[in-house]
Amino acid sequence: NAGVTQTPKFQVLKTGQSMTLQCAQDMNHEYMSWYRQDPGMGLRLIHYSVGAGITDQGEVPNGYNVSRSTTEDFPLRLLSAAPSQTSVYFCASSPMGRDTEAFFGQGTRLTVV
Amino acid sequence: AQSVSQHNHHVILSEAASLELGCNYSYGGTVNLFWYVQYPGQHLQLLLKYFSGDPLVKGIKGFEAEFIKSKFSFNLRKPSVQWSDTAEYFCAGNTGFQKLVFGTGTRLLVSP
């Protein structure tokens, strides 16, 4: 069982470039989310989705776009990368409803130069 | 606003020492609490979770945590740490529904 799969694992971008971080889950979870992890700041929620076609902003959404066309996939787009977006990005999924736990992907380490 | 705080940012212990990592939350009503561990270069793994019931929760690898509602705390404990416990530990919470709020993490270094 693959769980939550993120690609790529590592990426270096130049300032102003765009890219998409991929996230896929095979557990039929309705809820998916993206976090960024920065030293001393823990994980902060960027965007989340409660199902196909429904997305919403988290704590730090600026500079990122998301869409959810299928239950399985939840890509994160950087339209114009900035050095401040250098971070480790984690995708997570969980079933909807009360008292559920989140499952995390392996992470994508992004460096913007 | 809901928040989770971890006051120990870095902890250094010798093998066989006891561990207690602090976690406090600020949720007003129902709360679910979690401890995640991140080994170097790896993703987050769930150590244990509290939804309701017995406030003493046992997790994997000999870890446990106690939910103390009166103190808004959910501290992580382990009686005897090993070198392999070197990792970063995150406390997180939500109100029973999906949106997780994380603490800033505690880096644990266990020296052999």
PDB file of C-alpha atoms in Angstrom:
ATOM      1  CA  ASN A   1       0.000   0.000   0.000  1.00  0.00           C
ATOM      2  CA  ALA A   2       1.711   3.205  -1.190  1.00  0.00           C
ATOM      3  CA  GLY A   3      -0.108   5.662   1.103  1.00  0.00           C
ATOM      4  CA  VAL A   4       0.797   9.274   0.296  1.00  0.00           C
ATOM      5  CA  THR A   5       3.318   9.744  -2.508  1.00  0.00           C
ATOM      6  CA  GLN A   6       5.080  13.024  -3.207  1.00  0.00           C
ATOM      7  CA  THR A   7       7.224  13.879  -6.183  1.00  0.00           C
ATOM      8  CA  PRO A   8       9.867  15.099  -6.640  1.00  0.00           C
ATOM      9  CA  LYS A   9      11.884  14.473  -3.471  1.00  0.00           C
ATOM     10  CA  PHE A  10      14.315  17.286  -4.215  1.00  0.00           C
ATOM     11  CA  GLN A  11      14.097  20.329  -6.461  1.00  0.00           C
ATOM     12  CA  VAL A  12      16.178  23.428  -7.108  1.00  0.00           C
ATOM     13  CA  LEU A  13      14.490  26.378  -8.796  1.00  0.00           C
ATOM     14  CA  LYS A  14      15.641  29.766  -9.905  1.00  0.00           C
ATOM     15  CA  THR A  15      13.765  32.798  -8.669  1.00  0.00           C
ATOM     16  CA  GLY A  16      10.753  33.420 -10.867  1.00  0.00           C
ATOM     17  CA  GLN A  17      10.446  29.871 -12.180  1.00  0.00           C
ATOM     18  CA  SER A  18       7.245  27.929 -11.749  1.00  0.00           C
ATOM     19  CA  MET A  19       6.733  24.335 -10.774  1.00  0.00           C
ATOM     20  CA  THR A  20       4.198  21.872  -9.434  1.00  0.00           C
ATOM     21  CA  LEU A  21       4.725  19.603  -6.472  1.00  0.00           C
ATOM     22  CA  GLN A  22       2.755  16.417  -6.920  1.00  0.00           C
ATOM     23  CA  CYS A  23       0.852  14.570  -4.211  1.00  0.00           C
ATOM     24  CA  ALA A  24      -1.179  11.410  -4.647  1.00  0.00           C
ATOM     25  CA  GLN A  25      -2.865   9.118  -2.146  1.00  0.00           C
ATOM     26  CA  ASP A  26      -4.428   5.710  -2.648  1.00  0.00           C
ATOM     27  CA  MET A  27      -6.453   5.481   0.557  1.00  0.00           C
ATOM     28  CA  ASN A  28      -9.577   7.197  -0.807  1.00  0.00           C
ATOM     29  CA  HIS A  29      -9.212   9.970   1.757  1.00  0.00           C
ATOM     30  CA  GLU A  30     -11.395  13.012   1.272  1.00  0.00           C
ATOM     31  CA  TYR A  31      -9.181  15.445   3.167  1.00  0.00           C
ATOM     32  CA  MET A  32      -5.780  16.453   1.803  1.00  0.00           C
ATOM     33  CA  SER A  33      -3.453  19.218   2.832  1.00  0.00           C
ATOM     34  CA  TRP A  34      -0.095  20.820   2.187  1.00  0.00           C
ATOM     35  CA  TYR A  35       2.323  21.985   4.872  1.00  0.00           C
ATOM     36  CA  ARG A  36       5.665  23.682   4.750  1.00  0.00           C
ATOM     37  CA  GLN A  37       8.299  22.964   7.363  1.00  0.00           C
ATOM     38  CA  ASP A  38      10.841  25.605   8.286  1.00  0.00           C
ATOM     39  CA  PRO A  39      13.443  25.457  11.072  1.00  0.00           C
ATOM     40  CA  GLY A  40      12.067  26.629  14.399  1.00  0.00           C
ATOM     41  CA  MET A  41       8.562  27.084  12.996  1.00  0.00           C
ATOM     42  CA  GLY A  42       7.171  23.584  12.881  1.00  0.00           C
ATOM     43  CA  LEU A  43       4.731  22.746  10.107  1.00  0.00           C
ATOM     44  CA  ARG A  44       2.413  25.418   8.800  1.00  0.00           C
ATOM     45  CA  LEU A  45      -0.681  24.747   6.743  1.00  0.00           C
ATOM     46  CA  ILE A  46      -0.599  26.180   3.209  1.00  0.00           C
ATOM     47  CA  HIS A  47      -3.816  24.900   1.586  1.00  0.00           C
ATOM     48  CA  TYR A  48      -6.246  22.105   2.180  1.00  0.00           C
ATOM     49  CA  SER A  49      -9.087  20.330   0.423  1.00  0.00           C
ATOM     50  CA  VAL A  50     -12.133  18.512   1.786  1.00  0.00           C
ATOM     51  CA  GLY A  51     -12.918  16.776  -1.482  1.00  0.00           C
ATOM     52  CA  ALA A  52     -12.690  16.968  -5.246  1.00  0.00           C
ATOM     53  CA  GLY A  53     -13.404  20.491  -6.446  1.00  0.00           C
ATOM     54  CA  ILE A  54     -13.152  22.072  -2.980  1.00  0.00           C
ATOM     55  CA  THR A  55     -10.042  23.839  -1.692  1.00  0.00           C
ATOM     56  CA  ASP A  56      -9.356  26.465   0.936  1.00  0.00           C
ATOM     57  CA  GLN A  57      -6.483  28.501   2.297  1.00  0.00           C
ATOM     58  CA  GLY A  58      -4.507  27.648   5.366  1.00  0.00           C
ATOM     59  CA  GLU A  59      -2.171  29.766   7.451  1.00  0.00           C
ATOM     60  CA  VAL A  60       0.426  30.638   4.780  1.00  0.00           C
ATOM     61  CA  PRO A  61      -1.235  30.474   1.322  1.00  0.00           C
ATOM     62  CA  ASN A  62       0.479  33.394  -0.435  1.00  0.00           C
ATOM     63  CA  GLY A  63       2.504  32.372  -3.484  1.00  0.00           C
ATOM     64  CA  TYR A  64       0.843  28.966  -3.797  1.00  0.00           C
ATOM     65  CA  ASN A  65      -2.096  27.620  -5.777  1.00  0.00           C
ATOM     66  CA  VAL A  66      -3.875  24.303  -5.488  1.00  0.00           C
ATOM     67  CA  SER A  67      -6.604  22.413  -7.258  1.00  0.00           C
ATOM     68  CA  ARG A  68      -8.354  19.112  -6.590  1.00  0.00           C
ATOM     69  CA  SER A  69      -9.797  17.538  -9.691  1.00  0.00           C
ATOM     70  CA  THR A  70      -9.776  13.988  -8.314  1.00  0.00           C
ATOM     71  CA  THR A  71      -9.920  12.412  -4.871  1.00  0.00           C
ATOM     72  CA  GLU A  72      -6.430  10.975  -5.328  1.00  0.00           C
ATOM     73  CA  ASP A  73      -4.398  14.005  -6.427  1.00  0.00           C
ATOM     74  CA  PHE A  74      -3.694  17.351  -4.797  1.00  0.00           C
ATOM     75  CA  PRO A  75      -0.910  19.253  -6.604  1.00  0.00           C
ATOM     76  CA  LEU A  76       0.695  22.389  -5.190  1.00  0.00           C
ATOM     77  CA  ARG A  77       1.757  25.050  -7.694  1.00  0.00           C
ATOM     78  CA  LEU A  78       4.365  27.745  -7.257  1.00  0.00           C
ATOM     79  CA  LEU A  79       3.683  30.282  -9.991  1.00  0.00           C
ATOM     80  CA  SER A  80       6.781  32.435  -9.482  1.00  0.00           C
ATOM     81  CA  ALA A  81       9.217  30.954  -7.001  1.00  0.00           C
ATOM     82  CA  ALA A  82      10.885  33.183  -4.430  1.00  0.00           C
ATOM     83  CA  PRO A  83      13.793  32.420  -2.069  1.00  0.00           C
ATOM     84  CA  SER A  84      11.343  32.679   0.840  1.00  0.00           C
ATOM     85  CA  GLN A  85       9.686  29.533  -0.489  1.00  0.00           C
ATOM     86  CA  THR A  86      12.791  27.483   0.180  1.00  0.00           C
ATOM     87  CA  SER A  87      11.428  24.856   2.533  1.00  0.00           C
ATOM     88  CA  VAL A  88      10.446  21.241   2.964  1.00  0.00           C
ATOM     89  CA  TYR A  89       6.908  20.576   1.794  1.00  0.00           C
ATOM     90  CA  PHE A  90       4.715  17.799   3.146  1.00  0.00           C
ATOM     91  CA  CYS A  91       1.447  16.548   1.786  1.00  0.00           C
ATOM     92  CA  ALA A  92      -0.976  14.769   4.103  1.00  0.00           C
ATOM     93  CA  SER A  93      -4.298  13.003   3.789  1.00  0.00           C
ATOM     94  CA  SER A  94      -6.934  11.743   6.186  1.00  0.00           C
ATOM     95  CA  PRO A  95     -10.511  10.521   6.141  1.00  0.00           C
ATOM     96  CA  MET A  96     -13.175  13.110   6.841  1.00  0.00           C
ATOM     97  CA  GLY A  97     -15.070  13.035  10.087  1.00  0.00           C
ATOM     98  CA  ARG A  98     -14.138  13.138  13.723  1.00  0.00           C
ATOM     99  CA  ASP A  99     -11.144  11.535  15.369  1.00  0.00           C
ATOM    100  CA  THR A 100      -9.054  10.575  12.395  1.00  0.00           C
ATOM    101  CA  GLU A 101      -5.302  10.699  11.915  1.00  0.00           C
ATOM    102  CA  ALA A 102      -3.291  12.236   9.112  1.00  0.00           C
ATOM    103  CA  PHE A 103      -0.870  10.295   6.943  1.00  0.00           C
ATOM    104  CA  PHE A 104       2.132  12.163   5.567  1.00  0.00           C
ATOM    105  CA  GLY A 105       4.160  11.847   2.425  1.00  0.00           C
ATOM    106  CA  GLN A 106       7.955  11.682   2.336  1.00  0.00           C
ATOM    107  CA  GLY A 107       8.329  15.385   1.687  1.00  0.00           C
ATOM    108  CA  THR A 108       9.804  17.542  -1.070  1.00  0.00           C
ATOM    109  CA  ARG A 109      12.881  19.604  -0.273  1.00  0.00           C
ATOM    110  CA  LEU A 110      12.711  22.745  -2.410  1.00  0.00           C
ATOM    111  CA  THR A 111      15.517  25.265  -2.768  1.00  0.00           C
ATOM    112  CA  VAL A 112      14.939  28.535  -4.603  1.00  0.00           C
ATOM    113  CA  VAL A 113      18.111  30.351  -5.611  1.00  0.00           C
TER     114      VAL A 113
ATOM    115  CA  ALA B   1      -6.862  31.162  17.894  1.00  0.00           C
ATOM    116  CA  GLN B   2      -6.020  27.535  18.417  1.00  0.00           C
ATOM    117  CA  SER B   3      -2.365  26.938  19.079  1.00  0.00           C
ATOM    118  CA  VAL B   4       0.061  24.300  20.225  1.00  0.00           C
ATOM    119  CA  SER B   5       3.295  25.223  21.931  1.00  0.00           C
ATOM    120  CA  GLN B   6       6.436  23.278  22.677  1.00  0.00           C
ATOM    121  CA  HIS B   7       8.825  25.011  25.002  1.00  0.00           C
ATOM    122  CA  ASN B   8      11.806  22.691  24.708  1.00  0.00           C
ATOM    123  CA  HIS B   9      13.453  23.447  21.381  1.00  0.00           C
ATOM    124  CA  HIS B  10      16.555  21.342  21.884  1.00  0.00           C
ATOM    125  CA  VAL B  11      17.086  18.507  24.336  1.00  0.00           C
ATOM    126  CA  ILE B  12      20.280  16.536  24.808  1.00  0.00           C
ATOM    127  CA  LEU B  13      20.219  13.321  26.810  1.00  0.00           C
ATOM    128  CA  SER B  14      22.458  10.376  27.423  1.00  0.00           C
ATOM    129  CA  GLU B  15      21.272   6.881  26.608  1.00  0.00           C
ATOM    130  CA  ALA B  16      19.090   5.358  29.326  1.00  0.00           C
ATOM    131  CA  ALA B  17      18.016   8.775  30.629  1.00  0.00           C
ATOM    132  CA  SER B  18      14.323   9.502  31.001  1.00  0.00           C
ATOM    133  CA  LEU B  19      12.589  11.837  28.593  1.00  0.00           C
ATOM    134  CA  GLU B  20       9.771  14.286  29.013  1.00  0.00           C
ATOM    135  CA  LEU B  21       8.887  16.757  26.269  1.00  0.00           C
ATOM    136  CA  GLY B  22       6.369  19.456  27.015  1.00  0.00           C
ATOM    137  CA  CYS B  23       3.334  20.305  24.909  1.00  0.00           C
ATOM    138  CA  ASN B  24       0.596  22.792  25.737  1.00  0.00           C
ATOM    139  CA  TYR B  25      -2.499  23.586  23.722  1.00  0.00           C
ATOM    140  CA  SER B  26      -4.981  26.422  23.732  1.00  0.00           C
ATOM    141  CA  TYR B  27      -8.148  24.819  22.379  1.00  0.00           C
ATOM    142  CA  GLY B  28     -11.290  25.761  24.215  1.00  0.00           C
ATOM    143  CA  GLY B  29     -13.449  22.711  23.623  1.00  0.00           C
ATOM    144  CA  THR B  30     -12.988  19.209  22.289  1.00  0.00           C
ATOM    145  CA  VAL B  31      -9.405  18.517  21.348  1.00  0.00           C
ATOM    146  CA  ASN B  32      -7.520  15.727  19.654  1.00  0.00           C
ATOM    147  CA  LEU B  33      -3.783  15.641  20.304  1.00  0.00           C
ATOM    148  CA  PHE B  34      -0.956  13.895  18.528  1.00  0.00           C
ATOM    149  CA  TRP B  35       2.768  13.374  18.792  1.00  0.00           C
ATOM    150  CA  TYR B  36       4.703  12.871  15.571  1.00  0.00           C
ATOM    151  CA  VAL B  37       8.361  11.957  15.182  1.00  0.00           C
ATOM    152  CA  GLN B  38      10.620  12.853  12.278  1.00  0.00           C
ATOM    153  CA  TYR B  39      13.868  10.913  12.020  1.00  0.00           C
ATOM    154  CA  PRO B  40      16.666  12.633  10.088  1.00  0.00           C
ATOM    155  CA  GLY B  41      15.762  12.886   6.425  1.00  0.00           C
ATOM    156  CA  GLN B  42      12.449  11.127   6.828  1.00  0.00           C
ATOM    157  CA  HIS B  43       8.775  12.015   6.894  1.00  0.00           C
ATOM    158  CA  LEU B  44       6.565  12.410   9.905  1.00  0.00           C
ATOM    159  CA  GLN B  45       5.427   9.264  11.654  1.00  0.00           C
ATOM    160  CA  LEU B  46       2.678   9.092  14.222  1.00  0.00           C
ATOM    161  CA  LEU B  47       3.915   8.141  17.692  1.00  0.00           C
ATOM    162  CA  LEU B  48       0.609   8.298  19.519  1.00  0.00           C
ATOM    163  CA  LYS B  49      -2.745  10.031  19.558  1.00  0.00           C
ATOM    164  CA  TYR B  50      -5.398  11.071  22.042  1.00  0.00           C
ATOM    165  CA  PHE B  51      -9.024  11.351  21.033  1.00  0.00           C
ATOM    166  CA  SER B  52     -10.918  10.668  24.250  1.00  0.00           C
ATOM    167  CA  GLY B  53     -11.070   8.223  27.155  1.00  0.00           C
ATOM    168  CA  ASP B  54      -8.028   7.150  29.158  1.00  0.00           C
ATOM    169  CA  PRO B  55      -5.799  10.239  29.444  1.00  0.00           C
ATOM    170  CA  LEU B  56      -2.666   8.088  29.527  1.00  0.00           C
ATOM    171  CA  VAL B  57      -1.918   7.096  25.965  1.00  0.00           C
ATOM    172  CA  LYS B  58       0.665   4.534  24.962  1.00  0.00           C
ATOM    173  CA  GLY B  59       2.286   4.691  21.565  1.00  0.00           C
ATOM    174  CA  ILE B  60       4.949   2.963  19.573  1.00  0.00           C
ATOM    175  CA  LYS B  61       8.567   2.431  20.596  1.00  0.00           C
ATOM    176  CA  GLY B  62       7.853   2.739  24.312  1.00  0.00           C
ATOM    177  CA  PHE B  63       6.536   6.290  24.213  1.00  0.00           C
ATOM    178  CA  GLU B  64       3.551   7.480  26.197  1.00  0.00           C
ATOM    179  CA  ALA B  65       1.784  10.775  26.785  1.00  0.00           C
ATOM    180  CA  GLU B  66      -0.631  12.050  29.381  1.00  0.00           C
ATOM    181  CA  PHE B  67      -3.511  14.372  28.617  1.00  0.00           C
ATOM    182  CA  ILE B  68      -4.031  16.715  31.572  1.00  0.00           C
ATOM    183  CA  LYS B  69      -7.046  18.855  30.785  1.00  0.00           C
ATOM    184  CA  SER B  70      -6.614  21.163  33.785  1.00  0.00           C
ATOM    185  CA  LYS B  71      -3.108  22.054  32.647  1.00  0.00           C
ATOM    186  CA  PHE B  72      -3.859  22.085  28.899  1.00  0.00           C
ATOM    187  CA  SER B  73      -0.909  19.755  28.519  1.00  0.00           C
ATOM    188  CA  PHE B  74      -0.022  16.608  26.597  1.00  0.00           C
ATOM    189  CA  ASN B  75       3.564  15.817  27.530  1.00  0.00           C
ATOM    190  CA  LEU B  76       5.488  13.018  25.867  1.00  0.00           C
ATOM    191  CA  ARG B  77       7.479  10.604  28.024  1.00  0.00           C
ATOM    192  CA  LYS B  78       9.810   7.685  27.680  1.00  0.00           C
ATOM    193  CA  PRO B  79      11.475   6.033  30.674  1.00  0.00           C
ATOM    194  CA  SER B  80      14.767   5.193  28.957  1.00  0.00           C
ATOM    195  CA  VAL B  81      15.869   6.714  25.665  1.00  0.00           C
ATOM    196  CA  GLN B  82      18.086   5.092  23.086  1.00  0.00           C
ATOM    197  CA  TRP B  83      20.466   6.572  20.555  1.00  0.00           C
ATOM    198  CA  SER B  84      17.923   5.643  17.863  1.00  0.00           C
ATOM    199  CA  ASP B  85      15.424   8.071  19.432  1.00  0.00           C
ATOM    200  CA  THR B  86      17.462  10.972  18.089  1.00  0.00           C
ATOM    201  CA  ALA B  87      14.881  12.853  16.022  1.00  0.00           C
ATOM    202  CA  GLU B  88      12.621  15.857  15.962  1.00  0.00           C
ATOM    203  CA  TYR B  89       9.334  15.545  17.824  1.00  0.00           C
ATOM    204  CA  PHE B  90       6.195  17.489  16.998  1.00  0.00           C
ATOM    205  CA  CYS B  91       3.083  17.923  19.049  1.00  0.00           C
ATOM    206  CA  ALA B  92      -0.083  18.704  17.071  1.00  0.00           C
ATOM    207  CA  GLY B  93      -3.757  19.166  17.715  1.00  0.00           C
ATOM    208  CA  ASN B  94      -7.146  19.770  16.201  1.00  0.00           C
ATOM    209  CA  THR B  95     -10.686  20.240  17.384  1.00  0.00           C
ATOM    210  CA  GLY B  96     -11.711  16.755  16.344  1.00  0.00           C
ATOM    211  CA  PHE B  97     -11.743  17.569  12.685  1.00  0.00           C
ATOM    212  CA  GLN B  98      -8.954  17.522  10.190  1.00  0.00           C
ATOM    213  CA  LYS B  99      -7.073  20.817  10.353  1.00  0.00           C
ATOM    214  CA  LEU B 100      -3.921  20.078  12.353  1.00  0.00           C
ATOM    215  CA  VAL B 101      -1.980  22.792  14.140  1.00  0.00           C
ATOM    216  CA  PHE B 102       1.623  21.922  14.956  1.00  0.00           C
ATOM    217  CA  GLY B 103       4.010  23.047  17.617  1.00  0.00           C
ATOM    218  CA  THR B 104       7.441  24.290  16.605  1.00  0.00           C
ATOM    219  CA  GLY B 105       9.098  20.963  17.365  1.00  0.00           C
ATOM    220  CA  THR B 106      11.750  19.681  19.760  1.00  0.00           C
ATOM    221  CA  ARG B 107      15.044  18.358  18.520  1.00  0.00           C
ATOM    222  CA  LEU B 108      16.218  15.463  20.664  1.00  0.00           C
ATOM    223  CA  LEU B 109      19.814  14.328  20.566  1.00  0.00           C
ATOM    224  CA  VAL B 110      20.661  11.150  22.450  1.00  0.00           C
ATOM    225  CA  SER B 111      24.339  10.570  22.975  1.00  0.00           C
ATOM    226  CA  PRO B 112      25.603   6.991  23.247  1.00  0.00           C
TER     227      PRO B 112
END
